[in-house]
């Protein structure tokens, strides 16, 4: 009996020792670090995710203000927070070959829908990124624009039914973005605007949440990578995965049989599958790369999940700020009215001509960066100009939220001020301090698409309505920890007032 107890105590002690063995990781390497305590590491909030991750890292960012980087430990995993803009540039661009991966999850072969650009690493990622980049040229977006307009018309009708009422703008913008992305990524006219409980949208929303079980799973796999095979950590349930793959399969068959061309992502992916490239860029790929049905479905899926939550989030934060800043809203409405009148209708060219809209959206993405921090993993050990070494497999965090809120780079950061992005001011922004779409070879591939979708949504609404705050409007908004993106804890309520 006594022997049994001694063994258990011994095992627990060993487990404890193993757990805390990294707690001096940064100190041993001469890198300033945040103290770690058993069992959570540097800060329980980074594990429990009850508080918005951006706030937690921001607190540390300020405590380490004179340092260009600092180390933290999450549970028992060491992470390096890189905060100096020149070092950020080194990680994201200059020494990209040392930081090619995100390293967020361990990709399982059978987790088919996760084999997309965002998560794929190294050799698999590069040819796929090269193949998919031409999908997002301005020419391709222009060809897709009629699909945007068709969704904007449904959005406009929905808005008319809400005239002079209080709305959850995040929910409405979410329906519009999901409709556009369903139309462009899956080639489906699903009318998500009037059928918000659409299955694809539900799968996408689920995917962006971080439920307790997934948090636990991710934490365990980070601690003990070998567990991933045992725990069968799927990102999407088998049923949802089959649904998405079959959807894509049916659409591809229909397209190939009927010869219908819609100029959407599916058309472009079918061309890739058949020809190996998109044909009009004259680029032949060195490495043969088979676009299987599963791989195509995974790319459609990432376009969907990466595209609808991000764009709707920028749209809703933007309309919220416009409700609180009537002067900015009036100037924007004037620009919208004049540009549409000049162009005869809402065209792709008209959107590109709206300079003030571009400034307002840029400032929204500064104040509310949809992805609060970027992740990279060191894939080859590197020595920094300071002499400090970053070892292979080190996880890196770029604290986008904190850089965007740092008064050193953006004076009076709480103020919503689109003038920061005017022609005369934007060149004085310190490079690598403004990162709403990331930077370097792994920056957002869908940036132009996302901006276009965001702008079309805002213009559609402001053509018919003004937005105003109401009793239920929370000022300021508090971000929550339940989502992987920057999202308010509560609905974003504003009032739509029909324009006279
Ligand atoms: C306003 C809308 C959007 C925002 C704010 C946004 C933001 C981001 C950010 C911050 C990253 C990480 C970049 C990095 O690590 O350096 C990213 C990556 C990515 N985004 Fe977006 N995104 C948006 C829209 C879209 C859309 C519409 C699509 C697709 C249609 C898309 C597809 C992707 C993909 C595939 C990646 C991974 C790229 C790679 O690793 O090669 N995004 N996005």
Tab-separated table of C-alpha atoms in Angstrom, residues 136-350:
chain	number	residue	atom	x	y	z
A	136	UNK	CA	-7.251	37.107	-56.439
A	137	UNK	CA	-5.983	39.495	-59.128
A	138	UNK	CA	-7.970	42.688	-59.685
A	139	UNK	CA	-9.040	41.316	-63.092
A	140	UNK	CA	-10.567	38.228	-61.430
A	141	UNK	CA	-12.263	40.348	-58.769
A	142	UNK	CA	-13.695	42.634	-61.410
A	143	UNK	CA	-15.147	39.604	-63.194
A	144	UNK	CA	-16.730	38.478	-59.891
A	145	UNK	CA	-18.178	41.927	-59.138
A	146	UNK	CA	-21.672	41.166	-60.578
A	147	UNK	CA	-21.944	38.397	-57.938
A	148	UNK	CA	-21.216	40.981	-55.222
A	149	UNK	CA	-23.896	43.295	-56.629
A	150	UNK	CA	-26.486	40.559	-56.721
A	151	UNK	CA	-25.854	39.864	-52.988
A	152	UNK	CA	-25.866	43.619	-52.279
A	153	UNK	CA	-29.355	43.886	-53.808
A	154	UNK	CA	-30.735	41.209	-51.457
A	155	UNK	CA	-28.913	42.886	-48.555
A	156	UNK	CA	-30.513	46.198	-49.470
A	157	UNK	CA	-34.019	44.640	-49.439
A	158	UNK	CA	-33.367	43.085	-46.031
A	159	UNK	CA	-32.179	46.442	-44.687
A	160	UNK	CA	-35.314	48.175	-45.987
A	161	UNK	CA	-37.399	45.819	-43.866
A	162	UNK	CA	-35.417	47.011	-40.807
A	163	UNK	CA	-35.758	50.758	-41.470
A	164	UNK	CA	-35.882	52.902	-38.337
A	165	UNK	CA	-35.236	49.982	-36.027
A	166	UNK	CA	-32.392	48.858	-33.784
A	167	UNK	CA	-30.316	46.076	-35.310
A	168	UNK	CA	-27.450	43.781	-34.376
A	169	UNK	CA	-25.186	45.005	-37.143
A	170	UNK	CA	-22.708	42.133	-36.712
A	171	UNK	CA	-25.483	39.647	-37.453
A	172	UNK	CA	-26.702	41.523	-40.555
A	173	UNK	CA	-23.194	42.124	-41.932
A	174	UNK	CA	-22.446	38.442	-41.221
A	175	UNK	CA	-25.374	37.354	-43.405
A	176	UNK	CA	-24.225	39.594	-46.271
A	177	UNK	CA	-20.592	38.431	-46.070
A	178	UNK	CA	-21.612	34.769	-45.893
A	179	UNK	CA	-23.854	35.265	-48.931
A	180	UNK	CA	-21.058	36.868	-50.988
A	181	UNK	CA	-18.549	34.215	-50.024
A	182	UNK	CA	-21.026	31.343	-50.649
A	183	UNK	CA	-21.599	32.828	-54.050
A	184	UNK	CA	-17.903	33.343	-54.872
A	185	UNK	CA	-16.267	30.415	-53.058
A	186	UNK	CA	-18.885	27.732	-53.635
A	187	UNK	CA	-20.683	29.172	-56.621
A	188	UNK	CA	-23.973	28.833	-54.787
A	189	UNK	CA	-26.864	31.200	-54.673
A	190	UNK	CA	-27.912	30.207	-51.153
A	191	UNK	CA	-29.668	33.443	-50.173
A	192	UNK	CA	-28.047	33.349	-46.736
A	193	UNK	CA	-29.332	36.900	-46.252
A	194	UNK	CA	-32.908	35.622	-45.889
A	195	UNK	CA	-31.955	32.146	-44.588
A	196	UNK	CA	-29.398	32.901	-41.872
A	197	UNK	CA	-29.550	29.373	-40.422
A	198	UNK	CA	-27.962	28.020	-43.611
A	199	UNK	CA	-25.885	24.896	-42.880
A	200	UNK	CA	-22.642	26.198	-44.406
A	201	UNK	CA	-22.851	29.372	-42.341
A	202	UNK	CA	-23.517	27.328	-39.225
A	203	UNK	CA	-20.439	25.176	-39.913
A	204	UNK	CA	-18.355	28.341	-40.465
A	205	UNK	CA	-19.567	29.976	-37.231
A	206	UNK	CA	-18.838	26.799	-35.252
A	207	UNK	CA	-15.360	26.670	-36.738
A	208	UNK	CA	-14.529	30.180	-35.483
A	209	UNK	CA	-15.643	29.475	-31.905
A	210	UNK	CA	-13.235	28.046	-29.369
A	211	UNK	CA	-15.421	25.697	-27.271
A	212	UNK	CA	-14.066	24.250	-24.028
A	213	UNK	CA	-13.436	20.804	-25.517
A	214	UNK	CA	-11.403	22.237	-28.423
A	215	UNK	CA	-9.403	24.456	-26.004
A	216	UNK	CA	-8.581	21.401	-23.904
A	217	UNK	CA	-7.712	19.359	-26.945
A	218	UNK	CA	-5.446	22.023	-28.425
A	219	UNK	CA	-3.734	22.553	-25.077
A	220	UNK	CA	-3.080	18.833	-24.605
A	221	UNK	CA	-1.748	18.384	-28.126
A	222	UNK	CA	0.529	21.399	-27.694
A	223	UNK	CA	1.884	19.896	-24.524
A	224	UNK	CA	2.257	16.381	-25.805
A	225	UNK	CA	2.195	16.380	-29.644
A	226	UNK	CA	2.119	12.589	-29.801
A	227	UNK	CA	-1.387	12.710	-28.284
A	228	UNK	CA	-2.853	14.174	-31.471
A	229	UNK	CA	-3.203	10.758	-33.055
A	230	UNK	CA	-4.849	9.275	-29.976
A	231	UNK	CA	-7.175	12.216	-29.370
A	232	UNK	CA	-8.179	12.343	-33.058
A	233	UNK	CA	-8.264	16.140	-32.897
A	234	UNK	CA	-10.553	17.032	-35.778
A	235	UNK	CA	-11.227	20.647	-36.589
A	236	UNK	CA	-14.514	19.818	-38.321
A	237	UNK	CA	-16.794	16.872	-37.553
A	238	UNK	CA	-16.781	13.993	-40.037
A	239	UNK	CA	-20.402	14.790	-40.920
A	240	UNK	CA	-19.634	18.457	-41.681
A	241	UNK	CA	-16.524	17.462	-43.597
A	242	UNK	CA	-18.535	15.074	-45.799
A	243	UNK	CA	-21.148	17.761	-46.334
A	244	UNK	CA	-18.562	20.282	-47.599
A	245	UNK	CA	-16.709	17.752	-49.796
A	246	UNK	CA	-19.955	16.492	-51.375
A	247	UNK	CA	-21.143	20.034	-51.943
A	248	UNK	CA	-17.956	20.889	-53.821
A	249	UNK	CA	-18.063	17.582	-55.724
A	250	UNK	CA	-21.641	18.185	-56.910
A	251	UNK	CA	-20.912	21.768	-57.944
A	252	UNK	CA	-17.818	20.712	-59.890
A	253	UNK	CA	-19.707	17.941	-61.676
A	254	UNK	CA	-22.532	20.316	-62.571
A	255	UNK	CA	-20.087	22.880	-63.909
A	256	UNK	CA	-18.112	20.367	-65.928
A	257	UNK	CA	-21.254	18.766	-67.372
A	258	UNK	CA	-23.111	21.972	-68.174
A	259	UNK	CA	-20.146	24.109	-69.255
A	260	UNK	CA	-21.577	27.009	-67.196
A	261	UNK	CA	-18.931	29.648	-66.381
A	262	UNK	CA	-19.559	31.858	-63.353
A	263	UNK	CA	-16.083	33.404	-62.865
A	264	UNK	CA	-16.072	32.395	-59.198
A	265	UNK	CA	-13.437	30.527	-57.155
A	266	UNK	CA	-14.811	27.109	-58.132
A	267	UNK	CA	-14.363	27.917	-61.840
A	268	UNK	CA	-10.794	28.969	-61.166
A	269	UNK	CA	-10.064	25.892	-59.077
A	270	UNK	CA	-11.521	23.619	-61.805
A	271	UNK	CA	-9.171	25.291	-64.284
A	272	UNK	CA	-6.276	24.635	-61.919
A	273	UNK	CA	-7.296	21.006	-61.580
A	274	UNK	CA	-7.525	20.534	-65.331
A	275	UNK	CA	-4.582	22.591	-66.514
A	276	UNK	CA	-2.195	22.875	-63.623
A	277	UNK	CA	-2.423	26.660	-63.729
A	278	UNK	CA	-4.838	29.444	-64.493
A	279	UNK	CA	-3.719	29.792	-68.075
A	280	UNK	CA	-3.607	33.534	-68.424
A	281	UNK	CA	-0.538	34.295	-66.343
A	282	UNK	CA	1.914	32.290	-68.455
A	283	UNK	CA	3.386	30.718	-65.342
A	284	UNK	CA	4.254	27.042	-65.457
A	285	UNK	CA	4.860	25.386	-62.124
A	286	UNK	CA	8.112	23.643	-61.475
A	287	UNK	CA	6.703	21.089	-59.072
A	288	UNK	CA	3.866	18.856	-60.228
A	289	UNK	CA	0.955	19.342	-57.844
A	290	UNK	CA	-2.277	17.443	-58.015
A	291	UNK	CA	-5.412	19.370	-57.125
A	292	UNK	CA	-7.566	16.582	-55.724
A	293	UNK	CA	-11.234	17.041	-54.866
A	294	UNK	CA	-10.351	17.079	-51.155
A	295	UNK	CA	-7.698	19.740	-51.654
A	296	UNK	CA	-10.089	21.895	-53.672
A	297	UNK	CA	-12.801	21.483	-51.018
A	298	UNK	CA	-10.326	22.494	-48.291
A	299	UNK	CA	-9.408	25.698	-50.192
A	300	UNK	CA	-13.083	26.589	-50.763
A	301	UNK	CA	-13.661	25.988	-47.066
A	302	UNK	CA	-10.787	28.240	-45.946
A	303	UNK	CA	-11.922	30.980	-48.324
A	304	UNK	CA	-15.327	30.675	-46.706
A	305	UNK	CA	-14.253	30.694	-43.038
A	306	UNK	CA	-11.392	33.183	-43.526
A	307	UNK	CA	-13.601	35.445	-45.589
A	308	UNK	CA	-16.980	35.780	-43.938
A	309	UNK	CA	-16.135	36.375	-40.283
A	310	UNK	CA	-13.284	38.802	-41.010
A	311	UNK	CA	-15.159	40.999	-43.486
A	312	UNK	CA	-18.357	41.124	-41.443
A	313	UNK	CA	-16.350	42.032	-38.387
A	314	UNK	CA	-14.684	45.009	-40.158
A	315	UNK	CA	-18.076	46.099	-41.563
A	316	UNK	CA	-19.797	46.037	-38.194
A	317	UNK	CA	-16.985	47.811	-36.295
A	318	UNK	CA	-16.895	50.421	-39.054
A	319	UNK	CA	-20.658	51.091	-38.918
A	320	UNK	CA	-20.485	51.209	-35.111
A	321	UNK	CA	-17.774	53.904	-35.251
A	322	UNK	CA	-19.714	55.813	-37.930
A	323	UNK	CA	-22.764	55.799	-35.645
A	324	UNK	CA	-20.609	57.415	-32.942
A	325	UNK	CA	-18.975	59.896	-35.363
A	326	UNK	CA	-21.734	61.590	-37.332
A	327	UNK	CA	-19.319	64.091	-38.942
A	328	UNK	CA	-17.186	61.295	-40.428
A	329	UNK	CA	-20.357	59.518	-41.558
A	330	UNK	CA	-21.665	62.652	-43.327
A	331	UNK	CA	-18.392	63.097	-45.220
A	332	UNK	CA	-18.416	59.436	-46.245
A	333	UNK	CA	-22.056	59.523	-47.391
A	334	UNK	CA	-21.257	62.599	-49.498
A	335	UNK	CA	-18.366	60.769	-51.163
A	336	UNK	CA	-20.510	57.681	-51.793
A	337	UNK	CA	-23.384	59.678	-53.333
A	338	UNK	CA	-21.114	61.754	-55.555
A	339	UNK	CA	-19.010	58.826	-56.790
A	340	UNK	CA	-22.018	56.664	-57.615
A	341	UNK	CA	-23.673	59.540	-59.433
A	342	UNK	CA	-20.497	60.137	-61.441
A	343	UNK	CA	-20.200	56.430	-62.378
A	344	UNK	CA	-23.917	55.924	-63.031
A	345	UNK	CA	-24.182	52.955	-60.613
A	346	UNK	CA	-22.222	51.055	-57.983
A	347	UNK	CA	-19.373	49.660	-60.089
A	348	UNK	CA	-16.004	48.123	-59.285
A	349	UNK	CA	-14.380	51.359	-60.516
A	350	UNK	CA	-16.626	53.493	-58.285
